[in-house]
PDB file of C-alpha atoms and ligand atoms in Angstrom:
ATOM      1  CA  MET A   1    -116.958 -95.893 145.660  1.00 51.00           C
ATOM      2  CA  ASN A   2    -115.651 -99.178 144.282  1.00 70.00           C
ATOM      3  CA  LYS A   3    -116.615 -98.973 140.661  1.00 89.00           C
ATOM      4  CA  PRO A   4    -113.992-100.259 138.210  1.00 95.00           C
ATOM      5  CA  LYS A   5    -111.838 -97.549 136.747  1.00 98.00           C
ATOM      6  CA  LEU A   6    -111.787 -96.626 133.065  1.00 98.00           C
ATOM      7  CA  VAL A   7    -108.641 -95.837 131.090  1.00 98.00           C
ATOM      8  CA  ALA A   8    -109.334 -94.442 127.633  1.00 98.00           C
ATOM      9  CA  GLY A   9    -106.700 -93.766 125.000  1.00 98.00           C
ATOM     10  CA  ASN A  10    -107.238 -90.819 122.676  1.00 98.00           C
ATOM     11  CA  TRP A  11    -104.954 -91.362 119.707  1.00 98.00           C
ATOM     12  CA  LYS A  12    -105.872 -88.009 118.129  1.00 98.00           C
ATOM     13  CA  MET A  13    -104.664 -87.666 114.486  1.00 98.00           C
ATOM     14  CA  ASN A  14    -101.868 -90.214 114.887  1.00 98.00           C
ATOM     15  CA  THR A  15    -101.043 -93.492 113.110  1.00 98.00           C
ATOM     16  CA  THR A  16    -101.929 -94.676 109.655  1.00 98.00           C
ATOM     17  CA  LEU A  17    -104.180 -97.718 109.621  1.00 98.00           C
ATOM     18  CA  SER A  18    -101.279-100.186 109.366  1.00 98.00           C
ATOM     19  CA  GLU A  19     -99.367 -98.433 112.161  1.00 98.00           C
ATOM     20  CA  GLY A  20    -102.530 -98.344 114.222  1.00 98.00           C
ATOM     21  CA  ILE A  21    -103.172-102.065 113.844  1.00 98.00           C
ATOM     22  CA  ALA A  22     -99.603-102.860 114.924  1.00 98.00           C
ATOM     23  CA  LEU A  23     -99.992-100.646 118.002  1.00 98.00           C
ATOM     24  CA  LEU A  24    -103.386-102.094 118.819  1.00 98.00           C
ATOM     25  CA  GLU A  25    -101.999-105.625 118.613  1.00 98.00           C
ATOM     26  CA  SER A  26     -99.242-104.738 121.093  1.00 98.00           C
ATOM     27  CA  ILE A  27    -101.801-103.217 123.439  1.00 98.00           C
ATOM     28  CA  ILE A  28    -104.109-106.252 123.213  1.00 97.00           C
ATOM     29  CA  LYS A  29    -101.151-108.542 123.924  1.00 96.00           C
ATOM     30  CA  GLY A  30    -100.166-106.473 126.969  1.00 96.00           C
ATOM     31  CA  VAL A  31    -103.731-106.300 128.281  1.00 96.00           C
ATOM     32  CA  LYS A  32    -104.094-110.094 128.051  1.00 94.00           C
ATOM     33  CA  LEU A  33    -101.139-110.498 130.412  1.00 94.00           C
ATOM     34  CA  LEU A  34    -102.665-108.148 132.977  1.00 93.00           C
ATOM     35  CA  LYS A  35    -105.029-109.101 135.749  1.00 87.00           C
ATOM     36  CA  THR A  36    -107.065-105.961 135.869  1.00 93.00           C
ATOM     37  CA  ASN A  37    -110.560-104.792 136.747  1.00 93.00           C
ATOM     38  CA  THR A  38    -109.989-101.603 134.842  1.00 97.00           C
ATOM     39  CA  LYS A  39    -112.131-100.989 131.792  1.00 98.00           C
ATOM     40  CA  ILE A  40    -110.248 -99.958 128.684  1.00 98.00           C
ATOM     41  CA  ALA A  41    -111.300 -97.911 125.678  1.00 98.00           C
ATOM     42  CA  ILE A  42    -109.387 -96.843 122.597  1.00 98.00           C
ATOM     43  CA  ALA A  43    -110.370 -93.932 120.385  1.00 98.00           C
ATOM     44  CA  PRO A  44    -108.392 -94.207 117.138  1.00 98.00           C
ATOM     45  CA  PRO A  45    -108.916 -92.053 114.038  1.00 98.00           C
ATOM     46  CA  PHE A  46    -112.246 -92.703 112.258  1.00 98.00           C
ATOM     47  CA  THR A  47    -110.436 -94.460 109.391  1.00 98.00           C
ATOM     48  CA  HIS A  48    -109.389 -97.255 111.777  1.00 98.00           C
ATOM     49  CA  LEU A  49    -112.740 -98.065 113.340  1.00 98.00           C
ATOM     50  CA  SER A  50    -113.916-100.788 110.991  1.00 98.00           C
ATOM     51  CA  GLU A  51    -110.679-102.807 111.196  1.00 98.00           C
ATOM     52  CA  PHE A  52    -110.328-102.185 114.923  1.00 98.00           C
ATOM     53  CA  ARG A  53    -113.781-103.578 115.504  1.00 98.00           C
ATOM     54  CA  LYS A  54    -112.591-106.903 114.060  1.00 98.00           C
ATOM     55  CA  ALA A  55    -109.347-106.854 116.050  1.00 97.00           C
ATOM     56  CA  LEU A  56    -111.182-106.143 119.316  1.00 97.00           C
ATOM     57  CA  LYS A  57    -113.840-108.805 118.814  1.00 95.00           C
ATOM     58  CA  ASN A  58    -112.687-111.285 121.462  1.00 92.00           C
ATOM     59  CA  THR A  59    -111.308-108.737 123.888  1.00 96.00           C
ATOM     60  CA  ASP A  60    -112.813-106.541 126.614  1.00 94.00           C
ATOM     61  CA  VAL A  61    -111.357-103.415 125.050  1.00 97.00           C
ATOM     62  CA  CYS A  62    -114.086-101.011 124.025  1.00 98.00           C
ATOM     63  CA  LEU A  63    -114.058 -99.136 120.730  1.00 98.00           C
ATOM     64  CA  ALA A  64    -114.466 -95.379 121.000  1.00 98.00           C
ATOM     65  CA  ALA A  65    -114.607 -92.427 118.609  1.00 98.00           C
ATOM     66  CA  GLN A  66    -112.874 -89.079 119.031  1.00 98.00           C
ATOM     67  CA  ASN A  67    -115.779 -86.979 117.845  1.00 98.00           C
ATOM     68  CA  VAL A  68    -119.257 -87.136 116.300  1.00 98.00           C
ATOM     69  CA  SER A  69    -121.504 -84.833 114.321  1.00 98.00           C
ATOM     70  CA  ASP A  70    -124.423 -83.231 116.091  1.00 96.00           C
ATOM     71  CA  LYS A  71    -126.542 -84.142 113.019  1.00 95.00           C
ATOM     72  CA  LEU A  72    -127.794 -87.632 112.229  1.00 94.00           C
ATOM     73  CA  GLN A  73    -127.501 -87.554 108.428  1.00 95.00           C
ATOM     74  CA  GLY A  74    -127.710 -85.274 105.399  1.00 97.00           C
ATOM     75  CA  ALA A  75    -125.715 -82.657 103.537  1.00 98.00           C
ATOM     76  CA  PHE A  76    -122.947 -82.076 106.067  1.00 98.00           C
ATOM     77  CA  THR A  77    -119.735 -82.709 104.136  1.00 98.00           C
ATOM     78  CA  GLY A  78    -116.966 -84.307 106.130  1.00 97.00           C
ATOM     79  CA  GLU A  79    -119.074 -85.164 109.159  1.00 98.00           C
ATOM     80  CA  ILE A  80    -119.534 -88.588 110.772  1.00 98.00           C
ATOM     81  CA  SER A  81    -122.811 -89.371 112.510  1.00 98.00           C
ATOM     82  CA  ALA A  82    -123.692 -91.392 115.588  1.00 98.00           C
ATOM     83  CA  LEU A  83    -125.695 -93.736 113.342  1.00 98.00           C
ATOM     84  CA  MET A  84    -122.533 -94.547 111.365  1.00 98.00           C
ATOM     85  CA  LEU A  85    -120.521 -95.063 114.551  1.00 98.00           C
ATOM     86  CA  LYS A  86    -123.150 -97.346 116.007  1.00 98.00           C
ATOM     87  CA  GLU A  87    -123.013 -99.649 112.988  1.00 97.00           C
ATOM     88  CA  LEU A  88    -119.237 -99.941 113.450  1.00 98.00           C
ATOM     89  CA  GLY A  89    -119.639-101.120 117.039  1.00 97.00           C
ATOM     90  CA  VAL A  90    -118.500 -97.881 118.655  1.00 98.00           C
ATOM     91  CA  LYS A  91    -119.579 -97.825 122.306  1.00 98.00           C
ATOM     92  CA  LYS A  92    -118.166 -94.498 123.498  1.00 98.00           C
ATOM     93  CA  ALA A  93    -117.332 -91.156 121.900  1.00 98.00           C
ATOM     94  CA  ILE A  94    -115.291 -88.205 123.107  1.00 98.00           C
ATOM     95  CA  VAL A  95    -117.181 -84.911 122.984  1.00 98.00           C
ATOM     96  CA  ALA A  96    -115.811 -81.355 123.147  1.00 98.00           C
ATOM     97  CA  HIS A  97    -112.172 -82.287 123.648  1.00 98.00           C
ATOM     98  CA  SER A  98    -110.234 -79.077 124.304  1.00 97.00           C
ATOM     99  CA  GLU A  99    -108.594 -79.360 120.861  1.00 97.00           C
ATOM    100  CA  ARG A 100    -112.081 -79.433 119.311  1.00 97.00           C
ATOM    101  CA  ARG A 101    -113.014 -76.400 121.398  1.00 97.00           C
ATOM    102  CA  GLN A 102    -109.781 -74.556 120.514  1.00 95.00           C
ATOM    103  CA  TYR A 103    -109.383 -75.355 116.785  1.00 97.00           C
ATOM    104  CA  PHE A 104    -112.888 -76.220 115.614  1.00 97.00           C
ATOM    105  CA  GLY A 105    -115.055 -73.787 117.518  1.00 96.00           C
ATOM    106  CA  GLU A 106    -116.884 -76.343 119.641  1.00 97.00           C
ATOM    107  CA  THR A 107    -118.821 -74.998 122.577  1.00 97.00           C
ATOM    108  CA  ASN A 108    -120.845 -76.218 125.533  1.00 97.00           C
ATOM    109  CA  GLU A 109    -123.930 -75.780 123.358  1.00 97.00           C
ATOM    110  CA  SER A 110    -122.625 -77.933 120.484  1.00 97.00           C
ATOM    111  CA  ALA A 111    -121.476 -80.495 123.046  1.00 98.00           C
ATOM    112  CA  LEU A 112    -125.028 -80.810 124.332  1.00 98.00           C
ATOM    113  CA  PHE A 113    -126.364 -81.572 120.816  1.00 97.00           C
ATOM    114  CA  LYS A 114    -123.616 -84.153 120.269  1.00 98.00           C
ATOM    115  CA  ILE A 115    -124.278 -85.817 123.613  1.00 98.00           C
ATOM    116  CA  LYS A 116    -128.014 -86.040 122.917  1.00 98.00           C
ATOM    117  CA  THR A 117    -127.367 -87.528 119.463  1.00 98.00           C
ATOM    118  CA  LEU A 118    -124.985 -90.120 120.898  1.00 98.00           C
ATOM    119  CA  LEU A 119    -127.310 -91.100 123.722  1.00 98.00           C
ATOM    120  CA  LYS A 120    -130.145 -91.679 121.238  1.00 97.00           C
ATOM    121  CA  GLN A 121    -127.924 -94.313 119.583  1.00 97.00           C
ATOM    122  CA  ASP A 122    -126.880 -95.682 122.973  1.00 97.00           C
ATOM    123  CA  ILE A 123    -123.268 -94.596 122.505  1.00 98.00           C
ATOM    124  CA  HIS A 124    -121.843 -93.340 125.782  1.00 98.00           C
ATOM    125  CA  PRO A 125    -120.300 -89.855 125.630  1.00 98.00           C
ATOM    126  CA  ILE A 126    -117.035 -88.880 127.293  1.00 98.00           C
ATOM    127  CA  TYR A 127    -117.625 -85.165 127.796  1.00 98.00           C
ATOM    128  CA  CYS A 128    -114.439 -83.119 128.215  1.00 98.00           C
ATOM    129  CA  VAL A 129    -114.278 -80.101 130.482  1.00 98.00           C
ATOM    130  CA  GLY A 130    -111.389 -78.089 131.844  1.00 98.00           C
ATOM    131  CA  GLU A 131    -110.067 -74.603 132.310  1.00 97.00           C
ATOM    132  CA  LEU A 132    -107.423 -72.653 130.393  1.00 96.00           C
ATOM    133  CA  LEU A 133    -104.199 -71.636 132.121  1.00 93.00           C
ATOM    134  CA  GLU A 134    -105.427 -68.039 132.371  1.00 94.00           C
ATOM    135  CA  ASP A 135    -108.633 -69.227 134.087  1.00 96.00           C
ATOM    136  CA  ARG A 136    -106.588 -71.010 136.741  1.00 94.00           C
ATOM    137  CA  GLU A 137    -104.229 -68.064 137.159  1.00 93.00           C
ATOM    138  CA  ARG A 138    -107.222 -65.768 137.697  1.00 95.00           C
ATOM    139  CA  GLU A 139    -108.770 -68.336 140.020  1.00 95.00           C
ATOM    140  CA  ARG A 140    -111.753 -68.737 137.715  1.00 97.00           C
ATOM    141  CA  HIS A 141    -111.251 -72.477 137.192  1.00 97.00           C
ATOM    142  CA  PHE A 142    -114.197 -73.608 139.323  1.00 98.00           C
ATOM    143  CA  GLU A 143    -116.506 -71.086 137.661  1.00 98.00           C
ATOM    144  CA  VAL A 144    -115.489 -72.165 134.139  1.00 98.00           C
ATOM    145  CA  VAL A 145    -115.890 -75.871 134.845  1.00 98.00           C
ATOM    146  CA  GLU A 146    -119.192 -75.303 136.637  1.00 98.00           C
ATOM    147  CA  GLU A 147    -120.555 -73.611 133.527  1.00 98.00           C
ATOM    148  CA  GLN A 148    -119.294 -76.427 131.294  1.00 98.00           C
ATOM    149  CA  ILE A 149    -121.107 -78.904 133.533  1.00 98.00           C
ATOM    150  CA  THR A 150    -124.370 -77.083 134.167  1.00 98.00           C
ATOM    151  CA  THR A 151    -125.002 -75.915 130.581  1.00 97.00           C
ATOM    152  CA  VAL A 152    -124.756 -79.500 129.395  1.00 98.00           C
ATOM    153  CA  LEU A 153    -125.623 -81.943 132.172  1.00 97.00           C
ATOM    154  CA  TYR A 154    -128.497 -79.948 133.619  1.00 97.00           C
ATOM    155  CA  GLN A 155    -130.254 -80.276 130.239  1.00 97.00           C
ATOM    156  CA  LEU A 156    -130.252 -84.078 130.446  1.00 97.00           C
ATOM    157  CA  THR A 157    -132.827 -86.272 132.134  1.00 96.00           C
ATOM    158  CA  GLU A 158    -131.622 -88.235 135.125  1.00 96.00           C
ATOM    159  CA  GLU A 159    -131.819 -91.704 133.533  1.00 96.00           C
ATOM    160  CA  LYS A 160    -129.191 -90.570 130.994  1.00 96.00           C
ATOM    161  CA  LEU A 161    -126.668 -89.553 133.603  1.00 95.00           C
ATOM    162  CA  PRO A 162    -125.090 -92.937 134.415  1.00 95.00           C
ATOM    163  CA  LYS A 163    -124.303 -93.322 130.691  1.00 97.00           C
ATOM    164  CA  LEU A 164    -122.165 -90.214 130.743  1.00 97.00           C
ATOM    165  CA  THR A 165    -118.462 -90.013 131.544  1.00 98.00           C
ATOM    166  CA  ILE A 166    -116.843 -86.677 132.333  1.00 98.00           C
ATOM    167  CA  ALA A 167    -113.172 -86.098 131.541  1.00 98.00           C
ATOM    168  CA  TYR A 168    -111.632 -83.271 133.550  1.00 98.00           C
ATOM    169  CA  GLU A 169    -108.725 -82.080 131.439  1.00 97.00           C
ATOM    170  CA  PRO A 170    -107.138 -78.796 132.487  1.00 96.00           C
ATOM    171  CA  VAL A 171    -106.120 -77.367 129.108  1.00 95.00           C
ATOM    172  CA  TRP A 172    -102.733 -76.274 130.458  1.00 94.00           C
ATOM    173  CA  ALA A 173    -101.915 -79.928 131.188  1.00 93.00           C
ATOM    174  CA  ILE A 174    -102.814 -81.451 127.815  1.00 91.00           C
ATOM    175  CA  GLY A 175     -99.818 -82.503 125.759  1.00 85.00           C
ATOM    176  CA  THR A 176     -97.600 -80.131 127.744  1.00 89.00           C
ATOM    177  CA  GLY A 177     -95.966 -82.547 130.162  1.00 86.00           C
ATOM    178  CA  LYS A 178     -97.469 -80.484 133.016  1.00 85.00           C
ATOM    179  CA  THR A 179     -99.852 -82.520 135.117  1.00 86.00           C
ATOM    180  CA  ALA A 180    -102.282 -81.219 137.674  1.00 90.00           C
ATOM    181  CA  THR A 181    -101.148 -82.451 141.068  1.00 95.00           C
ATOM    182  CA  PRO A 182    -103.212 -85.382 142.323  1.00 96.00           C
ATOM    183  CA  GLU A 183    -104.686 -83.015 144.931  1.00 96.00           C
ATOM    184  CA  GLN A 184    -105.617 -80.361 142.344  1.00 96.00           C
ATOM    185  CA  ALA A 185    -107.255 -83.012 140.172  1.00 97.00           C
ATOM    186  CA  ASN A 186    -109.091 -84.611 143.094  1.00 97.00           C
ATOM    187  CA  GLU A 187    -110.325 -81.215 144.273  1.00 97.00           C
ATOM    188  CA  MET A 188    -111.840 -80.445 140.882  1.00 98.00           C
ATOM    189  CA  HIS A 189    -113.389 -83.912 140.569  1.00 98.00           C
ATOM    190  CA  GLU A 190    -114.996 -83.445 143.972  1.00 98.00           C
ATOM    191  CA  PHE A 191    -116.313 -80.070 142.862  1.00 98.00           C
ATOM    192  CA  ILE A 192    -117.724 -81.521 139.615  1.00 98.00           C
ATOM    193  CA  ARG A 193    -119.481 -84.259 141.582  1.00 98.00           C
ATOM    194  CA  ALA A 194    -120.943 -81.655 143.940  1.00 98.00           C
ATOM    195  CA  VAL A 195    -122.263 -79.627 140.981  1.00 98.00           C
ATOM    196  CA  ILE A 196    -123.887 -82.767 139.573  1.00 98.00           C
ATOM    197  CA  ALA A 197    -125.271 -83.701 142.999  1.00 98.00           C
ATOM    198  CA  LYS A 198    -126.858 -80.256 143.402  1.00 98.00           C
ATOM    199  CA  ARG A 199    -129.194 -81.087 140.523  1.00 97.00           C
ATOM    200  CA  PHE A 200    -129.416 -84.883 140.493  1.00 97.00           C
ATOM    201  CA  GLY A 201    -128.601 -85.959 144.058  1.00 97.00           C
ATOM    202  CA  GLU A 202    -125.596 -87.681 145.611  1.00 97.00           C
ATOM    203  CA  ASP A 203    -126.453 -91.184 144.392  1.00 96.00           C
ATOM    204  CA  LEU A 204    -126.542 -90.313 140.718  1.00 96.00           C
ATOM    205  CA  ALA A 205    -123.551 -88.005 141.043  1.00 97.00           C
ATOM    206  CA  GLY A 206    -121.636 -90.917 142.547  1.00 95.00           C
ATOM    207  CA  GLN A 207    -122.445 -93.077 139.517  1.00 95.00           C
ATOM    208  CA  VAL A 208    -120.971 -90.660 136.971  1.00 97.00           C
ATOM    209  CA  MET A 209    -117.437 -91.637 135.995  1.00 97.00           C
ATOM    210  CA  ILE A 210    -115.028 -88.701 136.198  1.00 98.00           C
ATOM    211  CA  LEU A 211    -111.704 -89.249 134.450  1.00 98.00           C
ATOM    212  CA  TYR A 212    -108.614 -87.106 134.722  1.00 97.00           C
ATOM    213  CA  GLY A 213    -106.711 -86.173 131.571  1.00 97.00           C
ATOM    214  CA  GLY A 214    -103.582 -84.126 130.975  1.00 95.00           C
ATOM    215  CA  SER A 215    -100.109 -85.618 130.503  1.00 93.00           C
ATOM    216  CA  VAL A 216    -100.929 -88.835 132.359  1.00 96.00           C
ATOM    217  CA  ASN A 217     -98.043 -91.288 132.053  1.00 96.00           C
ATOM    218  CA  SER A 218     -96.600 -94.353 133.741  1.00 96.00           C
ATOM    219  CA  GLY A 219     -94.769 -92.161 136.256  1.00 97.00           C
ATOM    220  CA  ASN A 220     -97.695 -90.139 137.574  1.00 96.00           C
ATOM    221  CA  ALA A 221    -100.624 -92.537 137.019  1.00 97.00           C
ATOM    222  CA  SER A 222    -100.480 -94.341 140.372  1.00 97.00           C
ATOM    223  CA  ALA A 223    -100.664 -91.155 142.423  1.00 97.00           C
ATOM    224  CA  LEU A 224    -103.516 -89.783 140.313  1.00 97.00           C
ATOM    225  CA  MET A 225    -105.488 -93.042 140.303  1.00 97.00           C
ATOM    226  CA  ALA A 226    -105.150 -93.356 144.080  1.00 97.00           C
ATOM    227  CA  GLN A 227    -107.241 -90.214 144.585  1.00 97.00           C
ATOM    228  CA  PRO A 228    -110.723 -91.056 145.848  1.00 96.00           C
ATOM    229  CA  GLN A 229    -112.610 -88.919 143.332  1.00 97.00           C
ATOM    230  CA  ILE A 230    -110.665 -90.011 140.240  1.00 98.00           C
ATOM    231  CA  ASP A 231    -112.374 -92.833 138.334  1.00 98.00           C
ATOM    232  CA  GLY A 232    -109.768 -93.280 135.630  1.00 98.00           C
ATOM    233  CA  ALA A 233    -107.843 -91.453 132.939  1.00 98.00           C
ATOM    234  CA  LEU A 234    -108.183 -90.069 129.454  1.00 98.00           C
ATOM    235  CA  VAL A 235    -104.734 -90.499 127.965  1.00 98.00           C
ATOM    236  CA  GLY A 236    -103.343 -88.817 124.843  1.00 97.00           C
ATOM    237  CA  GLY A 237     -99.615 -89.075 124.106  1.00 97.00           C
ATOM    238  CA  ALA A 238     -98.918 -92.003 126.412  1.00 98.00           C
ATOM    239  CA  SER A 239    -101.649 -94.111 124.765  1.00 98.00           C
ATOM    240  CA  LEU A 240     -99.509 -94.208 121.608  1.00 98.00           C
ATOM    241  CA  LYS A 241     -96.875 -96.301 123.352  1.00 98.00           C
ATOM    242  CA  ALA A 242     -98.126 -99.778 124.248  1.00 98.00           C
ATOM    243  CA  GLU A 243     -95.881-100.167 127.297  1.00 97.00           C
ATOM    244  CA  GLU A 244     -96.819 -96.782 128.717  1.00 98.00           C
ATOM    245  CA  PHE A 245    -100.514 -97.364 128.156  1.00 98.00           C
ATOM    246  CA  ILE A 246    -100.377-100.801 129.760  1.00 98.00           C
ATOM    247  CA  ALA A 247     -98.499 -99.367 132.751  1.00 97.00           C
ATOM    248  CA  ILE A 248    -101.233 -96.749 133.206  1.00 98.00           C
ATOM    249  CA  ILE A 249    -103.936 -99.434 133.075  1.00 98.00           C
ATOM    250  CA  LYS A 250    -101.975-101.417 135.659  1.00 97.00           C
ATOM    251  CA  ALA A 251    -101.680 -98.370 137.886  1.00 97.00           C
ATOM    252  CA  ALA A 252    -105.451 -97.920 137.709  1.00 97.00           C
ATOM    253  CA  GLY A 253    -105.900-101.339 139.331  1.00 92.00           C
TER     254      GLY A 253
HETATM  255  C1  PEP B 301    -105.955 -85.828 125.699  1.00 84.00           C
HETATM  256  O1  PEP B 301    -105.765 -85.734 124.517  1.00 84.00           O
HETATM  257  O2  PEP B 301    -107.108 -85.975 126.097  1.00 84.00           O
HETATM  258  C2  PEP B 301    -104.819 -85.759 126.606  1.00 84.00           C
HETATM  259  C3  PEP B 301    -105.058 -85.759 127.889  1.00 84.00           C
HETATM  260  O3  PEP B 301    -103.560 -85.685 126.051  1.00 84.00           O
HETATM  261  P1  PEP B 301    -102.154 -85.905 126.821  1.00 84.00           P
HETATM  262  O4  PEP B 301    -102.318 -87.144 127.664  1.00 84.00           O
HETATM  263  O5  PEP B 301    -101.158 -86.082 125.726  1.00 84.00           O
HETATM  264  O6  PEP B 301    -101.918 -84.692 127.648  1.00 84.00           O
END
């Protein structure tokens, strides 16, 4: 499996626009000095998207959103639709991040609506899955992730599948400094691919990008990225430091 890796930065609710532009400029500068095959995406707050589109114009860095409404337009105060994102040049959007599941009541079902809405606008979803600490302690982690995959992916037609990226993010590893071991991460990625293959076949399952997320940093990135089933990383905290983020991209190859 020699597809280029993808490293995506999820900035969450961090940086004002001026801070964000300064950080983005440092990242662009660092990326230009790298010889890398790795694809890069940055998901800043919504308020940054329009300016970031201009800043990213002559770069290979892809603009991503952190969320999207499951509705296309109408009386849904505070929501942002896929149509709006498309006009701003957004190419990817994170769906069902564990913080959205935990604090905003998002579910596998709402994720499916969001993914369908994005795909209609040809924006590629990054669908987040992952178990809670208690699931892993009770050895229910495979069961939980299988449900997150089947309730969503099995509802999609096969031509949509290569447009989808999965991010496996064990909730106990997000923002905690605890990382899944490379072996634990690889094992779950292999399992996810097998669940996809059961429905869509090995070929299509092999085309789906599966990222690891959860306290990835410059120190642990190489070992994680060396795992055969890991196609890249979704990075939170470390994507807010240009040097760290660049080091992770470098580690990805
Ligand atoms: C994330 O927000 O998707 C994430 C993985 O965060 P962190 O890298 O900070 O754990």
